[in-house]
């Protein structure tokens, strides 16, 4: 699907303006719908010399094919305007084709002299490539007849439908995020209100009991407590607080984030409060948190809070 046959650029816009104002130049030896825009408006007509000499063999070959192509095709397709770019030596250097004010494609050439054709219709047909190439005059004429014409009504409607579908899809995504944000704000405000206003909390609890969903409040409270416990440890670790501890036999190796030294303490030499906290962590499940104590990752590997870490220095 495409919305334009050929993407506008500075040259296309300039040519469209010249076509609209009827200020393009013509060739002395070409049909009247073959134009160029070199030199002053209304200046001396150029000759499209088929035997022009160029320093580049590919350019000279493309020039000769184009001469015979335009002499054959232009008169048979009078509704099209063939706008030819010629260099300072008068050698073919590319061509834009217009159907009224719509650019319907471009023709250039390869180093070998083969002509190449490009527009959205060709790209859609080829899938993996975007240009057609040929050294055959008859095939070049076929390509122009098959692909170089203004957008059809079906293509125009398909393009409009695609743009409209994209606009609706964008609006849909925007309203999803908008609704989600608004819902989140309402939920947050209700949560704040429910848990800061005892009367409202009681009313919510009664509602849950009436609908046989009283377990939801208890589940929420448990989840809220777990979150607060984990977040406290998360923020402390990010700030570099607390100690990382590894038990090795009767000793504990302790390290503070970014420190260059590991402190080793005998089990019996550490304060009773810290020893008790480590004992609690040892009994805890792997990957679990103990309130005001710390975190146990696995057997013999722990993190303890800053408050307990300070006990070691007292």
Tab-separated table of N, CA and C in Angstrom, residues 100-239:
chain	number	residue	atom	x	y	z
A	100	UNK	N	-0.386	14.906	-15.179
A	100	UNK	CA	-0.846	16.223	-14.714
A	100	UNK	C	0.201	16.785	-13.740
A	101	UNK	N	-0.187	17.040	-12.468
A	101	UNK	CA	0.783	17.593	-11.510
A	101	UNK	C	1.351	16.518	-10.581
A	102	UNK	N	1.022	15.262	-10.859
A	102	UNK	CA	1.465	14.163	-9.999
A	102	UNK	C	2.689	13.484	-10.609
A	103	UNK	N	3.774	13.449	-9.846
A	103	UNK	CA	4.955	12.726	-10.297
A	103	UNK	C	4.669	11.235	-10.138
A	104	UNK	N	4.756	10.493	-11.255
A	104	UNK	CA	4.389	9.079	-11.213
A	104	UNK	C	5.595	8.152	-11.287
A	105	UNK	N	6.797	8.708	-11.348
A	105	UNK	CA	7.976	7.848	-11.334
A	105	UNK	C	9.218	8.536	-11.845
A	106	UNK	N	10.319	7.823	-11.728
A	106	UNK	CA	11.613	8.350	-12.159
A	106	UNK	C	12.338	7.294	-12.979
A	107	UNK	N	13.069	7.756	-13.998
A	107	UNK	CA	13.917	6.870	-14.792
A	107	UNK	C	15.341	7.380	-14.744
A	108	UNK	N	16.254	6.527	-14.335
A	108	UNK	CA	17.669	6.865	-14.334
A	108	UNK	C	18.431	5.819	-15.117
A	109	UNK	N	19.730	5.686	-14.835
A	109	UNK	CA	20.495	4.654	-15.539
A	109	UNK	C	21.624	4.135	-14.668
A	110	UNK	N	22.075	2.924	-15.002
A	110	UNK	CA	23.176	2.276	-14.307
A	110	UNK	C	24.499	2.599	-15.003
A	111	UNK	N	25.604	2.242	-14.364
A	111	UNK	CA	26.922	2.454	-14.974
A	111	UNK	C	27.054	1.702	-16.294
A	112	UNK	N	26.288	0.618	-16.422
A	112	UNK	CA	26.332	-0.189	-17.641
A	112	UNK	C	25.548	0.446	-18.787
A	113	UNK	N	24.756	1.458	-18.463
A	113	UNK	CA	23.892	2.076	-19.460
A	113	UNK	C	22.472	1.571	-19.425
A	114	UNK	N	22.207	0.560	-18.586
A	114	UNK	CA	20.834	0.056	-18.452
A	114	UNK	C	19.961	1.123	-17.796
A	115	UNK	N	18.740	1.251	-18.273
A	115	UNK	CA	17.802	2.199	-17.668
A	115	UNK	C	17.218	1.574	-16.402
A	116	UNK	N	16.975	2.402	-15.391
A	116	UNK	CA	16.289	1.897	-14.192
A	116	UNK	C	15.050	2.740	-13.919
A	117	UNK	N	14.012	2.069	-13.460
A	117	UNK	CA	12.715	2.704	-13.248
A	117	UNK	C	12.288	2.509	-11.796
A	118	UNK	N	11.749	3.563	-11.202
A	118	UNK	CA	11.328	3.455	-9.801
A	118	UNK	C	10.066	4.254	-9.543
A	119	UNK	N	9.168	3.651	-8.802
A	119	UNK	CA	8.038	4.326	-8.166
A	119	UNK	C	7.430	3.334	-7.170
A	120	UNK	N	6.427	3.758	-6.427
A	120	UNK	CA	5.850	2.917	-5.381
A	120	UNK	C	5.147	1.690	-5.961
A	121	UNK	N	4.589	1.833	-7.134
A	121	UNK	CA	3.876	0.724	-7.761
A	121	UNK	C	4.858	-0.406	-8.116
A	122	UNK	N	6.021	-0.024	-8.607
A	122	UNK	CA	7.061	-1.017	-8.929
A	122	UNK	C	7.555	-1.688	-7.657
A	123	UNK	N	7.826	-0.886	-6.623
A	123	UNK	CA	8.325	-1.438	-5.358
A	123	UNK	C	7.333	-2.423	-4.756
A	124	UNK	N	6.048	-2.108	-4.858
A	124	UNK	CA	5.017	-3.005	-4.325
A	124	UNK	C	4.971	-4.310	-5.109
A	125	UNK	N	5.197	-4.228	-6.420
A	125	UNK	CA	5.159	-5.403	-7.273
A	125	UNK	C	6.378	-6.298	-7.059
A	126	UNK	N	7.542	-5.683	-6.811
A	126	UNK	CA	8.789	-6.450	-6.693
A	126	UNK	C	9.020	-6.989	-5.283
A	127	UNK	N	8.390	-6.403	-4.290
A	127	UNK	CA	8.507	-6.820	-2.881
A	127	UNK	C	9.905	-6.549	-2.321
A	128	UNK	N	10.906	-7.290	-2.774
A	128	UNK	CA	12.241	-7.196	-2.163
A	128	UNK	C	13.138	-6.156	-2.837
A	129	UNK	N	12.762	-5.706	-4.029
A	129	UNK	CA	13.555	-4.688	-4.722
A	129	UNK	C	12.679	-3.471	-5.004
A	130	UNK	N	13.331	-2.370	-5.344
A	130	UNK	CA	12.554	-1.141	-5.539
A	130	UNK	C	12.693	-0.565	-6.944
A	131	UNK	N	13.549	-1.138	-7.791
A	131	UNK	CA	13.722	-0.608	-9.150
A	131	UNK	C	13.716	-1.747	-10.162
A	132	UNK	N	13.280	-1.418	-11.381
A	132	UNK	CA	13.371	-2.334	-12.521
A	132	UNK	C	14.455	-1.816	-13.451
A	133	UNK	N	15.217	-2.735	-14.057
A	133	UNK	CA	16.314	-2.352	-14.945
A	133	UNK	C	16.154	-3.065	-16.282
A	134	UNK	N	16.562	-2.375	-17.328
A	134	UNK	CA	16.543	-3.002	-18.640
A	134	UNK	C	17.411	-2.220	-19.613
A	135	UNK	N	17.934	-2.940	-20.624
A	135	UNK	CA	18.636	-2.287	-21.732
A	135	UNK	C	17.795	-2.380	-23.003
A	136	UNK	N	16.594	-2.949	-22.854
A	136	UNK	CA	15.716	-3.138	-24.002
A	136	UNK	C	14.748	-1.972	-24.124
A	137	UNK	N	14.704	-1.381	-25.311
A	137	UNK	CA	13.780	-0.264	-25.543
A	137	UNK	C	12.333	-0.712	-25.409
A	138	UNK	N	12.010	-1.879	-25.955
A	138	UNK	CA	10.623	-2.358	-25.907
A	138	UNK	C	10.195	-2.672	-24.479
A	139	UNK	N	11.112	-3.261	-23.688
A	139	UNK	CA	10.772	-3.549	-22.295
A	139	UNK	C	10.622	-2.254	-21.501
A	140	UNK	N	11.471	-1.269	-21.797
A	140	UNK	CA	11.365	0.029	-21.118
A	140	UNK	C	10.006	0.664	-21.408
A	141	UNK	N	9.553	0.559	-22.672
A	141	UNK	CA	8.246	1.114	-23.037
A	141	UNK	C	7.132	0.388	-22.288
A	142	UNK	N	7.280	-0.935	-22.142
A	142	UNK	CA	6.277	-1.722	-21.413
A	142	UNK	C	6.218	-1.302	-19.950
A	143	UNK	N	7.370	-1.072	-19.339
A	143	UNK	CA	7.413	-0.651	-17.930
A	143	UNK	C	6.691	0.677	-17.750
A	144	UNK	N	6.935	1.623	-18.663
A	144	UNK	CA	6.284	2.934	-18.551
A	144	UNK	C	4.767	2.791	-18.689
A	145	UNK	N	4.331	1.995	-19.670
A	145	UNK	CA	2.886	1.813	-19.857
A	145	UNK	C	2.246	1.107	-18.663
A	146	UNK	N	2.964	0.142	-18.066
A	146	UNK	CA	2.391	-0.670	-16.992
A	146	UNK	C	2.404	0.037	-15.644
A	147	UNK	N	3.417	0.874	-15.387
A	147	UNK	CA	3.587	1.400	-14.038
A	147	UNK	C	3.506	2.924	-13.916
A	148	UNK	N	3.694	3.660	-15.010
A	148	UNK	CA	3.796	5.115	-14.910
A	148	UNK	C	2.483	5.781	-15.337
A	149	UNK	N	1.556	5.871	-14.399
A	149	UNK	CA	0.309	6.601	-14.597
A	149	UNK	C	-0.188	7.030	-13.224
A	150	UNK	N	-1.088	7.998	-13.207
A	150	UNK	CA	-1.570	8.545	-11.940
A	150	UNK	C	-2.270	7.512	-11.080
A	151	UNK	N	-2.340	7.801	-9.803
A	151	UNK	CA	-2.990	6.875	-8.886
A	151	UNK	C	-4.447	6.661	-9.285
A	152	UNK	N	-4.861	5.385	-9.304
A	152	UNK	CA	-6.249	5.058	-9.635
A	152	UNK	C	-7.158	5.389	-8.451
A	153	UNK	N	-8.450	5.347	-8.692
A	153	UNK	CA	-9.400	5.596	-7.605
A	153	UNK	C	-9.261	4.562	-6.501
A	154	UNK	N	-9.037	3.301	-6.901
A	154	UNK	CA	-8.877	2.237	-5.901
A	154	UNK	C	-7.626	2.482	-5.070
A	155	UNK	N	-6.520	2.827	-5.731
A	155	UNK	CA	-5.269	3.103	-5.005
A	155	UNK	C	-5.425	4.298	-4.075
A	156	UNK	N	-6.138	5.322	-4.553
A	156	UNK	CA	-6.355	6.506	-3.726
A	156	UNK	C	-7.180	6.164	-2.490
A	157	UNK	N	-8.251	5.375	-2.694
A	157	UNK	CA	-9.085	4.988	-1.555
A	157	UNK	C	-8.331	4.060	-0.606
A	158	UNK	N	-7.508	3.146	-1.169
A	158	UNK	CA	-6.721	2.242	-0.344
A	158	UNK	C	-5.731	3.049	0.494
A	159	UNK	N	-5.136	4.060	-0.125
A	159	UNK	CA	-4.211	4.922	0.599
A	159	UNK	C	-4.918	5.670	1.721
A	160	UNK	N	-6.091	6.229	1.400
A	160	UNK	CA	-6.863	6.948	2.404
A	160	UNK	C	-7.251	6.022	3.553
A	161	UNK	N	-7.656	4.785	3.200
A	161	UNK	CA	-8.044	3.819	4.228
A	161	UNK	C	-6.871	3.475	5.125
A	162	UNK	N	-5.678	3.326	4.523
A	162	UNK	CA	-4.489	3.027	5.309
A	162	UNK	C	-4.137	4.150	6.271
A	163	UNK	N	-4.187	5.393	5.760
A	163	UNK	CA	-3.901	6.545	6.615
A	163	UNK	C	-4.932	6.669	7.734
A	164	UNK	N	-6.202	6.417	7.374
A	164	UNK	CA	-7.262	6.514	8.370
A	164	UNK	C	-7.120	5.420	9.424
A	165	UNK	N	-6.772	4.212	8.964
A	165	UNK	CA	-6.571	3.103	9.898
A	165	UNK	C	-5.428	3.412	10.854
A	166	UNK	N	-4.354	3.995	10.332
A	166	UNK	CA	-3.222	4.364	11.182
A	166	UNK	C	-3.617	5.431	12.200
A	167	UNK	N	-4.442	6.403	11.759
A	167	UNK	CA	-4.889	7.461	12.665
A	167	UNK	C	-5.779	6.896	13.769
A	168	UNK	N	-6.684	5.979	13.385
A	168	UNK	CA	-7.558	5.365	14.385
A	168	UNK	C	-6.753	4.505	15.346
A	169	UNK	N	-5.769	3.758	14.806
A	169	UNK	CA	-4.913	2.923	15.647
A	169	UNK	C	-4.130	3.774	16.640
A	170	UNK	N	-3.628	4.921	16.160
A	170	UNK	CA	-2.895	5.827	17.043
A	170	UNK	C	-3.799	6.377	18.144
A	171	UNK	N	-5.026	6.762	17.742
A	171	UNK	CA	-5.982	7.274	18.737
A	171	UNK	C	-6.344	6.184	19.744
A	172	UNK	N	-6.465	4.945	19.249
A	172	UNK	CA	-6.788	3.824	20.131
A	172	UNK	C	-5.700	3.622	21.173
A	173	UNK	N	-4.444	3.626	20.718
A	173	UNK	CA	-3.318	3.464	21.651
A	173	UNK	C	-3.278	4.609	22.657
A	174	UNK	N	-3.509	5.822	22.153
A	174	UNK	CA	-3.472	6.999	23.033
A	174	UNK	C	-4.553	6.925	24.107
A	175	UNK	N	-5.764	6.485	23.693
A	175	UNK	CA	-6.850	6.416	24.683
A	175	UNK	C	-6.636	5.270	25.667
A	176	UNK	N	-5.969	4.189	25.215
A	176	UNK	CA	-5.635	3.100	26.140
A	176	UNK	C	-4.736	3.625	27.259
A	177	UNK	N	-3.672	4.335	26.862
A	177	UNK	CA	-2.747	4.878	27.864
A	177	UNK	C	-3.424	5.937	28.730
A	178	UNK	N	-4.284	6.736	28.089
A	178	UNK	CA	-4.985	7.775	28.833
A	178	UNK	C	-5.912	7.161	29.869
A	179	UNK	N	-6.671	6.132	29.441
A	179	UNK	CA	-7.580	5.458	30.373
A	179	UNK	C	-6.804	4.758	31.479
A	180	UNK	N	-5.703	4.118	31.096
A	180	UNK	CA	-4.898	3.406	32.082
A	180	UNK	C	-4.338	4.369	33.122
A	181	UNK	N	-3.868	5.532	32.659
A	181	UNK	CA	-3.334	6.524	33.591
A	181	UNK	C	-4.408	7.074	34.512
A	182	UNK	N	-5.596	7.370	33.914
A	182	UNK	CA	-6.691	7.902	34.728
A	182	UNK	C	-7.158	6.866	35.753
A	183	UNK	N	-7.242	5.609	35.309
A	183	UNK	CA	-7.660	4.539	36.212
A	183	UNK	C	-6.663	4.357	37.352
A	184	UNK	N	-5.379	4.447	37.005
A	184	UNK	CA	-4.350	4.298	38.034
A	184	UNK	C	-4.432	5.415	39.070
A	185	UNK	N	-4.671	6.653	38.574
A	185	UNK	CA	-4.788	7.778	39.511
A	185	UNK	C	-5.994	7.612	40.432
A	186	UNK	N	-7.134	7.161	39.857
A	186	UNK	CA	-8.330	6.919	40.675
A	186	UNK	C	-8.057	5.822	41.699
A	187	UNK	N	-7.406	4.743	41.241
A	187	UNK	CA	-7.107	3.623	42.131
A	187	UNK	C	-6.190	4.069	43.267
A	188	UNK	N	-5.179	4.864	42.930
A	188	UNK	CA	-4.253	5.348	43.955
A	188	UNK	C	-4.963	6.229	44.969
A	189	UNK	N	-5.867	7.078	44.462
A	189	UNK	CA	-6.594	7.969	45.362
A	189	UNK	C	-7.557	7.175	46.253
A	190	UNK	N	-8.222	6.177	45.660
A	190	UNK	CA	-9.109	5.325	46.459
A	190	UNK	C	-8.318	4.552	47.507
A	191	UNK	N	-7.160	4.060	47.105
A	191	UNK	CA	-6.315	3.328	48.042
A	191	UNK	C	-5.902	4.220	49.209
A	192	UNK	N	-5.468	5.438	48.861
A	192	UNK	CA	-5.062	6.369	49.922
A	192	UNK	C	-6.229	6.664	50.857
A	193	UNK	N	-7.403	6.891	50.232
A	193	UNK	CA	-8.580	7.229	51.036
A	193	UNK	C	-9.011	6.054	51.914
A	194	UNK	N	-9.020	4.850	51.330
A	194	UNK	CA	-9.485	3.673	52.075
A	194	UNK	C	-8.609	3.388	53.283
A	195	UNK	N	-7.294	3.528	53.115
A	195	UNK	CA	-6.393	3.143	54.189
A	195	UNK	C	-5.978	4.301	55.090
A	196	UNK	N	-6.545	5.471	54.831
A	196	UNK	CA	-6.279	6.589	55.740
A	196	UNK	C	-7.560	7.052	56.448
A	197	UNK	N	-8.682	6.510	56.039
A	197	UNK	CA	-9.967	6.891	56.626
A	197	UNK	C	-10.624	5.622	57.173
A	198	UNK	N	-10.689	5.505	58.472
A	198	UNK	CA	-11.182	4.285	59.106
A	198	UNK	C	-12.638	3.991	58.743
A	199	UNK	N	-13.466	5.057	58.641
A	199	UNK	CA	-14.874	4.850	58.297
A	199	UNK	C	-15.006	4.288	56.883
A	200	UNK	N	-14.233	4.867	55.949
A	200	UNK	CA	-14.275	4.388	54.571
A	200	UNK	C	-13.721	2.969	54.484
A	201	UNK	N	-12.663	2.681	55.232
A	201	UNK	CA	-12.088	1.340	55.249
A	201	UNK	C	-13.111	0.330	55.754
A	202	UNK	N	-13.872	0.705	56.779
A	202	UNK	CA	-14.891	-0.185	57.325
A	202	UNK	C	-16.000	-0.432	56.305
A	203	UNK	N	-16.350	0.607	55.566
A	203	UNK	CA	-17.394	0.479	54.548
A	203	UNK	C	-16.938	-0.458	53.427
A	204	UNK	N	-15.659	-0.326	53.042
A	204	UNK	CA	-15.118	-1.205	51.990
A	204	UNK	C	-15.093	-2.648	52.478
A	205	UNK	N	-14.677	-2.843	53.723
A	205	UNK	CA	-14.627	-4.189	54.290
A	205	UNK	C	-16.028	-4.815	54.324
A	206	UNK	N	-17.022	-4.002	54.701
A	206	UNK	CA	-18.402	-4.499	54.721
A	206	UNK	C	-18.869	-4.894	53.320
A	207	UNK	N	-18.444	-4.100	52.326
A	207	UNK	CA	-18.805	-4.418	50.935
A	207	UNK	C	-18.205	-5.766	50.540
A	208	UNK	N	-16.925	-5.976	50.867
A	208	UNK	CA	-16.272	-7.239	50.532
A	208	UNK	C	-16.932	-8.418	51.252
A	209	UNK	N	-17.314	-8.197	52.495
A	209	UNK	CA	-17.976	-9.271	53.246
A	209	UNK	C	-19.328	-9.605	52.628
A	210	UNK	N	-20.055	-8.558	52.193
A	210	UNK	CA	-21.359	-8.765	51.569
A	210	UNK	C	-21.239	-9.554	50.275
A	211	UNK	N	-20.154	-9.345	49.573
A	211	UNK	CA	-19.952	-10.024	48.282
A	211	UNK	C	-19.064	-11.259	48.413
A	212	UNK	N	-18.875	-11.706	49.676
A	212	UNK	CA	-18.053	-12.896	49.938
A	212	UNK	C	-16.637	-12.777	49.368
A	213	UNK	N	-16.061	-11.583	49.501
A	213	UNK	CA	-14.701	-11.361	49.010
A	213	UNK	C	-13.818	-10.717	50.084
A	214	UNK	N	-14.116	-11.025	51.342
A	214	UNK	CA	-13.353	-10.410	52.424
A	214	UNK	C	-11.869	-10.798	52.373
A	215	UNK	N	-11.573	-11.924	51.728
A	215	UNK	CA	-10.173	-12.352	51.615
A	215	UNK	C	-9.336	-11.373	50.799
A	216	UNK	N	-9.985	-10.584	49.927
A	216	UNK	CA	-9.238	-9.654	49.091
A	216	UNK	C	-8.510	-8.606	49.917
A	217	UNK	N	-9.162	-8.101	50.959
A	217	UNK	CA	-8.540	-7.090	51.810
A	217	UNK	C	-7.339	-7.677	52.546
A	218	UNK	N	-7.496	-8.880	53.044
A	218	UNK	CA	-6.390	-9.526	53.756
A	218	UNK	C	-5.222	-9.792	52.808
A	219	UNK	N	-5.557	-10.229	51.596
A	219	UNK	CA	-4.507	-10.479	50.604
A	219	UNK	C	-3.773	-9.196	50.241
A	220	UNK	N	-4.531	-8.114	50.120
A	220	UNK	CA	-3.910	-6.822	49.819
A	220	UNK	C	-2.973	-6.394	50.936
A	221	UNK	N	-3.416	-6.528	52.163
A	221	UNK	CA	-2.587	-6.128	53.305
A	221	UNK	C	-1.281	-6.934	53.331
A	222	UNK	N	-1.391	-8.238	53.051
A	222	UNK	CA	-0.180	-9.057	53.014
A	222	UNK	C	0.766	-8.596	51.905
A	223	UNK	N	0.209	-8.346	50.746
A	223	UNK	CA	1.030	-7.898	49.614
A	223	UNK	C	1.660	-6.548	49.903
A	224	UNK	N	0.902	-5.666	50.550
A	224	UNK	CA	1.409	-4.333	50.881
A	224	UNK	C	2.563	-4.443	51.881
A	225	UNK	N	2.408	-5.295	52.878
A	225	UNK	CA	3.487	-5.484	53.868
A	225	UNK	C	4.733	-6.063	53.206
A	226	UNK	N	4.548	-7.041	52.314
A	226	UNK	CA	5.689	-7.638	51.619
A	226	UNK	C	6.409	-6.603	50.770
A	227	UNK	N	5.639	-5.792	50.082
A	227	UNK	CA	6.240	-4.774	49.226
A	227	UNK	C	7.063	-3.779	50.041
A	228	UNK	N	6.509	-3.316	51.137
A	228	UNK	CA	7.216	-2.345	51.975
A	228	UNK	C	8.502	-2.939	52.535
A	229	UNK	N	8.466	-4.228	52.884
A	229	UNK	CA	9.641	-4.897	53.418
A	229	UNK	C	10.731	-5.006	52.355
A	230	UNK	N	10.347	-5.425	51.170
A	230	UNK	CA	11.308	-5.580	50.081
A	230	UNK	C	11.835	-4.225	49.620
A	231	UNK	N	10.948	-3.236	49.526
A	231	UNK	CA	11.373	-1.918	49.063
A	231	UNK	C	12.378	-1.289	50.017
A	232	UNK	N	12.190	-1.504	51.307
A	232	UNK	CA	13.123	-0.962	52.292
A	232	UNK	C	14.525	-1.525	52.060
A	233	UNK	N	14.611	-2.845	51.837
A	233	UNK	CA	15.908	-3.460	51.577
A	233	UNK	C	16.473	-2.990	50.237
A	234	UNK	N	15.618	-2.878	49.246
A	234	UNK	CA	16.040	-2.435	47.911
A	234	UNK	C	16.659	-1.034	47.953
A	235	UNK	N	15.956	-0.106	48.614
A	235	UNK	CA	16.459	1.267	48.712
A	235	UNK	C	17.741	1.341	49.530
A	236	UNK	N	17.828	0.540	50.592
A	236	UNK	CA	19.028	0.540	51.430
A	236	UNK	C	20.235	0.050	50.640
A	237	UNK	N	20.057	-1.026	49.867
A	237	UNK	CA	21.166	-1.556	49.075
A	237	UNK	C	21.594	-0.578	47.993
A	238	UNK	N	20.634	0.079	47.372
A	238	UNK	CA	20.976	1.077	46.347
A	238	UNK	C	21.780	2.230	46.934
A	239	UNK	N	21.518	2.552	48.204
A	239	UNK	CA	22.230	3.656	48.875
A	239	UNK	C	23.564	3.206	49.460
